[in-house]
Coordinates of C-alpha atoms and ligand atoms in Angstrom, one line a residue:
X720 CA 43.0 -14.2 -75.8
X721 CA 41.3 -10.4 -75.6
X722 CA 39.8 -10.5 -72.0
X723 CA 36.2 -9.1 -70.7
X724 CA 36.4 -6.1 -68.3
X725 CA 34.0 -4.4 -66.3
X726 CA 34.0 -1.1 -65.0
X727 CA 32.3 -0.5 -60.9
X728 CA 32.7 3.3 -60.0
X729 CA 29.9 2.2 -57.6
X730 CA 30.1 -0.9 -56.5
X731 CA 28.2 -2.2 -53.1
X732 CA 27.9 -4.6 -50.9
X733 CA 25.2 -5.8 -50.6
X734 CA 23.0 -6.4 -47.7
X735 CA 20.2 -8.8 -48.7
X736 CA 17.1 -9.2 -45.8
X737 CA 14.1 -11.4 -46.2
X738 CA 11.2 -11.1 -44.1
X739 CA 7.8 -11.9 -44.6
X740 CA 6.4 -8.7 -45.0
X741 CA 7.2 -5.1 -44.5
X742 CA 5.6 -2.8 -42.7
X743 CA 6.7 0.6 -42.9
X744 CA 6.9 2.6 -40.1
X745 CA 7.4 -0.5 -38.1
X746 CA 9.7 -2.9 -36.1
X747 CA 10.1 -5.6 -38.9
X748 CA 12.5 -8.3 -38.1
X749 CA 14.5 -10.2 -40.6
X750 CA 14.8 -14.0 -40.9
X751 CA 18.0 -14.9 -43.2
X752 CA 20.1 -12.1 -44.7
X753 CA 22.9 -12.1 -46.8
X754 CA 25.9 -9.9 -47.8
X755 CA 27.6 -9.8 -51.1
X756 CA 30.8 -8.1 -52.6
X757 CA 28.3 -6.6 -54.8
X758 CA 28.2 -3.4 -57.6
X759 CA 26.6 -3.9 -61.0
X760 CA 30.5 -4.6 -63.0
X761 CA 31.4 -7.0 -60.4
X762 CA 28.5 -8.7 -60.6
X763 CA 28.6 -9.9 -64.3
X764 CA 32.5 -10.6 -63.8
X765 CA 31.3 -12.4 -61.3
X766 CA 28.6 -14.4 -62.8
X767 CA 31.0 -14.9 -66.1
X768 CA 34.3 -16.6 -64.1
X769 CA 31.8 -18.8 -62.5
X770 CA 30.0 -19.6 -65.7
X771 CA 34.0 -20.6 -67.4
X772 CA 34.2 -18.5 -69.6
X773 CA 37.4 -19.0 -70.8
X774 CA 38.8 -15.8 -71.9
X775 CA 40.7 -12.9 -68.9
X776 CA 37.5 -11.0 -66.7
X777 CA 38.8 -8.6 -65.3
X778 CA 37.1 -6.3 -62.8
X779 CA 37.9 -1.7 -62.3
X780 CA 35.9 0.9 -61.3
X781 CA 37.1 2.8 -57.3
X782 CA 37.4 1.0 -54.1
X783 CA 37.1 3.4 -50.4
X784 CA 40.1 0.8 -48.7
X785 CA 38.3 1.0 -45.4
X786 CA 36.2 -2.1 -46.5
X787 CA 37.6 -3.3 -49.2
X788 CA 39.3 -6.7 -47.9
X789 CA 36.1 -8.4 -49.1
X790 CA 36.2 -6.8 -52.9
X791 CA 39.7 -7.9 -53.2
X792 CA 38.5 -11.2 -51.4
X793 CA 36.3 -11.9 -53.8
X794 CA 37.1 -11.3 -56.6
X795 CA 40.8 -13.1 -56.1
X796 CA 38.4 -16.8 -55.1
X797 CA 37.0 -16.1 -58.6
X798 CA 39.8 -15.6 -60.8
X799 CA 39.2 -11.9 -61.7
X800 CA 41.8 -10.1 -62.7
X801 CA 41.0 -6.9 -60.1
X802 CA 42.1 -3.4 -61.7
X803 CA 40.2 -1.5 -58.2
X804 CA 41.0 1.9 -57.8
X805 CA 41.5 3.1 -54.0
X806 CA 39.8 5.0 -52.6
X807 CA 39.1 6.9 -49.0
X808 CA 36.5 6.3 -47.4
X809 CA 33.8 2.9 -47.1
X810 CA 32.2 1.3 -49.9
X811 CA 28.3 1.7 -49.9
X812 CA 26.9 -0.9 -48.3
X813 CA 23.2 -1.3 -49.7
X814 CA 19.9 -2.8 -48.5
X815 CA 17.7 -5.3 -50.6
X816 CA 14.6 -6.1 -48.5
X817 CA 12.4 -9.7 -49.7
X818 CA 9.5 -10.3 -48.6
X819 CA 7.4 -13.7 -48.9
X820 CA 5.5 -12.2 -51.9
X821 CA 8.5 -11.6 -54.8
X822 CA 8.3 -7.3 -53.5
X823 CA 12.1 -6.0 -53.3
X824 CA 12.8 -3.0 -51.7
X825 CA 16.4 -1.3 -52.8
X826 CA 18.4 1.1 -50.3
X827 CA 20.0 2.0 -52.7
X828 CA 23.6 4.5 -50.6
X829 CA 25.7 7.1 -52.4
X830 CA 28.7 6.0 -51.9
X831 CA 32.1 7.3 -51.4
X832 CA 33.4 10.9 -52.8
X833 CA 35.6 11.0 -55.5
X834 CA 37.5 13.8 -56.9
X835 CA 38.5 14.6 -60.9
X836 CA 41.9 13.4 -60.0
X837 CA 40.5 10.5 -59.1
X838 CA 38.3 10.8 -62.5
X839 CA 41.6 10.8 -65.3
X840 CA 43.0 8.2 -62.6
X841 CA 40.3 6.3 -63.6
X842 CA 40.2 7.1 -67.1
X843 CA 44.0 5.6 -67.2
X844 CA 42.5 2.1 -66.2
X845 CA 40.0 1.4 -68.0
X846 CA 42.4 2.4 -71.4
X847 CA 45.3 0.1 -69.6
X848 CA 42.7 -2.6 -69.3
X849 CA 40.2 -2.7 -71.7
X850 CA 43.9 -3.0 -74.0
X851 CA 43.5 -6.6 -72.7
X852 CA 39.8 -6.9 -74.2
X853 CA 37.7 -7.3 -76.9
X854 CA 34.4 -5.9 -74.9
X855 CA 34.8 -3.7 -71.9
X856 CA 31.0 -2.6 -69.7
X857 CA 30.0 0.6 -68.3
X858 CA 27.9 -0.8 -65.4
X859 CA 25.7 1.0 -62.8
X860 CA 25.9 4.1 -60.9
X861 CA 28.4 7.0 -60.2
X862 CA 29.1 7.3 -57.1
X863 CA 29.7 11.1 -55.1
X864 CA 31.4 14.1 -57.2
X865 CA 31.7 11.8 -60.0
X866 CA 30.7 14.4 -63.1
X867 CA 27.2 13.1 -65.0
X868 CA 29.6 12.2 -68.1
X869 CA 32.1 10.2 -67.3
X870 CA 31.0 7.1 -68.5
X871 CA 30.9 8.7 -71.8
X872 CA 33.9 9.5 -71.1
X873 CA 35.0 6.0 -70.2
X874 CA 33.3 4.2 -73.4
X875 CA 35.9 6.9 -75.0
X876 CA 39.0 5.5 -73.3
X877 CA 37.4 1.8 -73.7
X878 CA 37.2 2.7 -78.0
X879 CA 40.0 4.0 -78.4
X880 CA 42.7 1.1 -76.4
X881 CA 40.5 -1.6 -78.9
X882 CA 38.0 -2.6 -76.8
X883 CA 33.7 -3.0 -78.1
X884 CA 31.5 -1.1 -74.6
X885 CA 28.5 -2.0 -73.0
X886 CA 27.0 0.2 -71.2
X887 CA 24.2 -0.7 -68.2
X888 CA 23.6 2.4 -66.4
X889 CA 20.4 4.3 -66.1
X890 CA 20.0 8.2 -65.6
X891 CA 22.1 11.7 -67.1
X892 CA 24.8 9.1 -66.8
X893 CA 23.1 7.0 -69.5
X894 CA 21.8 9.5 -71.3
X895 CA 25.6 11.5 -71.6
X896 CA 27.4 8.7 -73.1
X897 CA 25.1 7.1 -75.8
X898 CA 25.7 10.0 -77.7
X899 CA 29.0 8.1 -77.8
X900 CA 27.4 5.6 -79.5
X901 CA 27.6 2.3 -77.0
X902 CA 28.0 -1.2 -79.1
X903 CA 25.2 -2.5 -76.9
X904 CA 22.9 -1.0 -74.3
X905 CA 21.3 -3.2 -70.8
X906 CA 18.3 -0.8 -70.1
X907 CA 14.6 -2.4 -68.2
X908 CA 11.1 -1.4 -69.9
X909 CA 11.0 1.6 -67.0
X910 CA 14.7 3.7 -68.1
X911 CA 14.1 3.0 -72.0
X912 CA 11.0 4.9 -71.1
X913 CA 12.7 7.7 -69.3
X914 CA 14.9 8.2 -71.9
X915 CA 12.7 9.0 -74.5
X916 CA 9.8 10.5 -72.0
X917 CA 7.7 7.5 -74.0
X918 CA 6.4 4.0 -71.8
X919 CA 7.4 1.1 -72.5
X920 CA 4.9 -1.2 -70.5
X921 CA 5.7 -4.5 -72.7
X922 CA 7.4 -6.8 -76.1
X923 CA 5.2 -3.9 -77.9
X924 CA 6.2 -1.0 -76.3
X925 CA 10.1 -2.5 -76.5
X926 CA 10.7 -3.9 -80.1
X927 CA 8.4 -0.8 -81.1
X928 CA 10.9 1.3 -79.2
X929 CA 14.9 0.0 -80.0
X930 CA 14.8 0.8 -83.2
X931 CA 15.1 5.1 -81.7
X932 CA 17.8 4.7 -79.9
X933 CA 19.7 2.9 -82.7
X934 CA 18.8 5.5 -84.8
X935 CA 21.1 7.1 -81.8
X936 CA 24.6 5.2 -82.7
X937 CA 24.0 1.6 -80.8
X938 CA 24.4 -1.0 -82.1
X939 CA 22.9 -3.9 -80.1
X940 CA 19.5 -3.1 -77.1
X941 CA 18.7 -5.0 -75.3
X942 CA 15.4 -4.1 -72.7
X943 CA 14.6 -6.7 -70.0
X944 CA 11.3 -6.5 -68.6
X945 CA 10.9 -8.2 -66.2
X946 CA 8.3 -11.5 -66.0
X947 CA 7.2 -10.8 -69.7
X948 CA 11.7 -12.1 -70.5
X949 CA 13.6 -9.2 -72.7
X950 CA 13.8 -8.2 -76.4
X951 CA 17.4 -8.1 -77.5
X952 CA 17.4 -5.7 -81.1
X953 CA 20.5 -6.3 -83.5
X954 CA 20.4 -4.8 -86.8
X955 CA 16.5 -5.0 -88.4
X956 CA 16.6 -7.7 -85.9
X957 CA 14.5 -8.1 -83.4
X958 CA 13.7 -11.6 -80.6
X959 CA 11.8 -11.4 -77.2
X960 CA 12.9 -14.2 -75.3
X961 CA 11.7 -15.6 -72.4
X962 CA 11.3 -18.5 -70.0
X963 CA 10.5 -19.2 -66.3
X964 CA 12.0 -19.5 -63.3
X965 CA 12.7 -22.6 -61.2
X966 CA 12.3 -20.4 -58.1
X967 CA 11.0 -17.3 -57.6
X968 CA 13.2 -15.5 -54.9
X969 CA 14.9 -12.7 -55.6
X970 CA 15.4 -10.5 -58.8
X971 CA 18.6 -9.0 -57.1
X972 CA 20.9 -9.1 -59.6
X973 CA 18.9 -11.1 -62.2
X974 CA 19.6 -7.5 -64.5
X975 CA 23.9 -7.6 -64.5
X976 CA 22.9 -11.8 -65.1
X977 CA 21.3 -10.9 -68.1
X978 CA 24.6 -7.9 -69.7
X979 CA 26.5 -12.0 -68.0
X980 CA 24.6 -13.9 -70.5
X981 CA 24.6 -11.5 -73.6
X982 CA 28.5 -11.6 -73.2
X983 CA 28.8 -14.7 -72.4
X984 CA 27.0 -15.6 -75.8
X985 CA 29.0 -13.1 -77.0
X986 CA 32.3 -14.4 -76.0
X987 CA 31.1 -18.4 -77.4
X988 CA 29.7 -17.0 -80.9
X989 CA 26.5 -17.3 -80.8
X990 CA 23.5 -16.3 -83.4
X991 CA 21.2 -13.1 -81.9
X992 CA 19.1 -15.5 -80.4
X993 CA 22.4 -17.7 -79.2
X994 CA 22.6 -14.8 -77.6
X995 CA 19.4 -14.5 -76.3
X996 CA 18.7 -17.4 -75.2
X997 CA 21.3 -17.4 -72.8
X998 CA 21.6 -13.8 -71.7
X999 CA 17.4 -14.4 -70.5
X1000 CA 19.0 -18.3 -68.8
X1001 CA 21.6 -16.4 -66.6
X1002 CA 19.2 -14.5 -66.0
X1003 CA 16.2 -16.3 -64.6
X1004 CA 18.9 -18.6 -62.6
X1005 CA 19.4 -15.4 -60.6
X1006 CA 15.9 -15.6 -59.7
X1007 CA 16.3 -18.6 -57.8
X1008 CA 18.9 -17.3 -55.6
X1009 CA 18.7 -14.3 -52.9
X1010 CA 21.8 -12.3 -53.2
X1011 CA 23.4 -11.5 -57.4
X1012 CA 24.7 -14.9 -57.5
X1013 CA 24.1 -17.9 -60.4
X1014 CA 23.6 -21.3 -59.5
X1015 CA 25.9 -24.3 -61.1
X1016 CA 26.5 -24.4 -65.0
X1017 CA 24.6 -27.0 -65.9
X1018 CA 21.3 -25.9 -64.0
X1019 CA 22.4 -22.3 -66.3
X1020 CA 22.4 -25.2 -69.9
X1021 CA 18.9 -26.5 -68.5
X1022 CA 17.5 -23.4 -68.1
X1023 CA 18.9 -21.9 -71.7
X1024 CA 17.1 -25.5 -73.5
X1025 CA 13.8 -24.3 -71.3
X1026 CA 13.9 -20.4 -72.6
X1027 CA 11.4 -19.5 -75.0
X1028 CA 13.0 -17.9 -78.2
X1029 CA 10.9 -16.0 -81.1
X1030 CA 11.4 -13.4 -83.7
X1031 CA 9.0 -10.2 -84.1
X1032 CA 8.9 -9.1 -87.2
X1033 CA 11.9 -6.4 -88.4
X1034 CA 12.5 -3.4 -88.5
X1035 CA 10.5 -1.4 -91.4
Ligands
F6P2030 O1 24.6 0.9 -59.4 P1 23.2 1.2 -59.0 O2 22.4 1.7 -60.0 O3 22.6 1.9 -57.8 O4 23.5 -0.3 -57.9 C1 23.6 -1.4 -57.5 C2 23.0 -2.6 -57.1 O5 22.8 -2.4 -58.0 C3 22.7 -4.5 -57.9 O6 23.8 -4.1 -58.7 C4 22.2 -5.2 -58.7 O7 21.2 -5.1 -57.8 C5 24.1 -4.8 -57.0 O8 24.8 -5.7 -56.6 C6 24.1 -3.1 -56.5 O9 23.3 -2.8 -54.7

């Protein structure tokens, strides 16, 4: 059976901390802290594996060799095929500060440095990994030294190996890879707005904007909108899905969970509304944990039942 792979060029050890209120310029005492191997693709792979993907889950990208052990142990524990390539140095630590009012401050660091030879090696690894997969998710930022066109190049490699590609990135690497026509993308409203040079602030804006991206050759567009849920567009069809979390602890990993839920729905052969429901449930599940983690499959199923999915008017 064909698997699903994620690519994380710039993973991170997530140090998620909790305090009552962050006071800039003062000594802040952390009440609770948690460390998780993370980075967008690693989170997506972890979520898929932990929810019972029933197909092989593979993960590739780069890992700094100085602190690769925690990542490799996480992948092994989840039964995820580890195709990461080592590079000199350490994988970054990203700090997430969660306050009692649920505000999250992210300190995302630049990461190790890579060169052209490392890019060639990753391109080959992506092609080989994608050959075993139906879907490949290209996720997150690029480390120092990587060319802005790397996601576009990796997209081409995955597709040449016969896989479909979901892209979850931002900034110039996202814009560059869009030109290669990914099968699916998952920007948040702000990222979509930045791409189109307009404000995408809610469901109506998102539903109006998705067609512009589809016109560039993208099949499915998922726009995450925080508390307003998400808009899912495929062909002319558009649906809006929204739900309530059991508890609101932190938003860390909620976008990655949405990607994982959508891929899981795709693996299960669900229609657009079904995939929107499951993707939203995964995302809601991530909100009830401090770091990038999900509750168990029974809890996700209960959340999915309660998600409201409405069809929006088709594209004209
Ligand atoms: O690659 P980026 O855009 O810096 O994002 C990485 C961060 O995003 C997450 O995947 C989700 O917040 C974290 O695990 C990670 O620290």
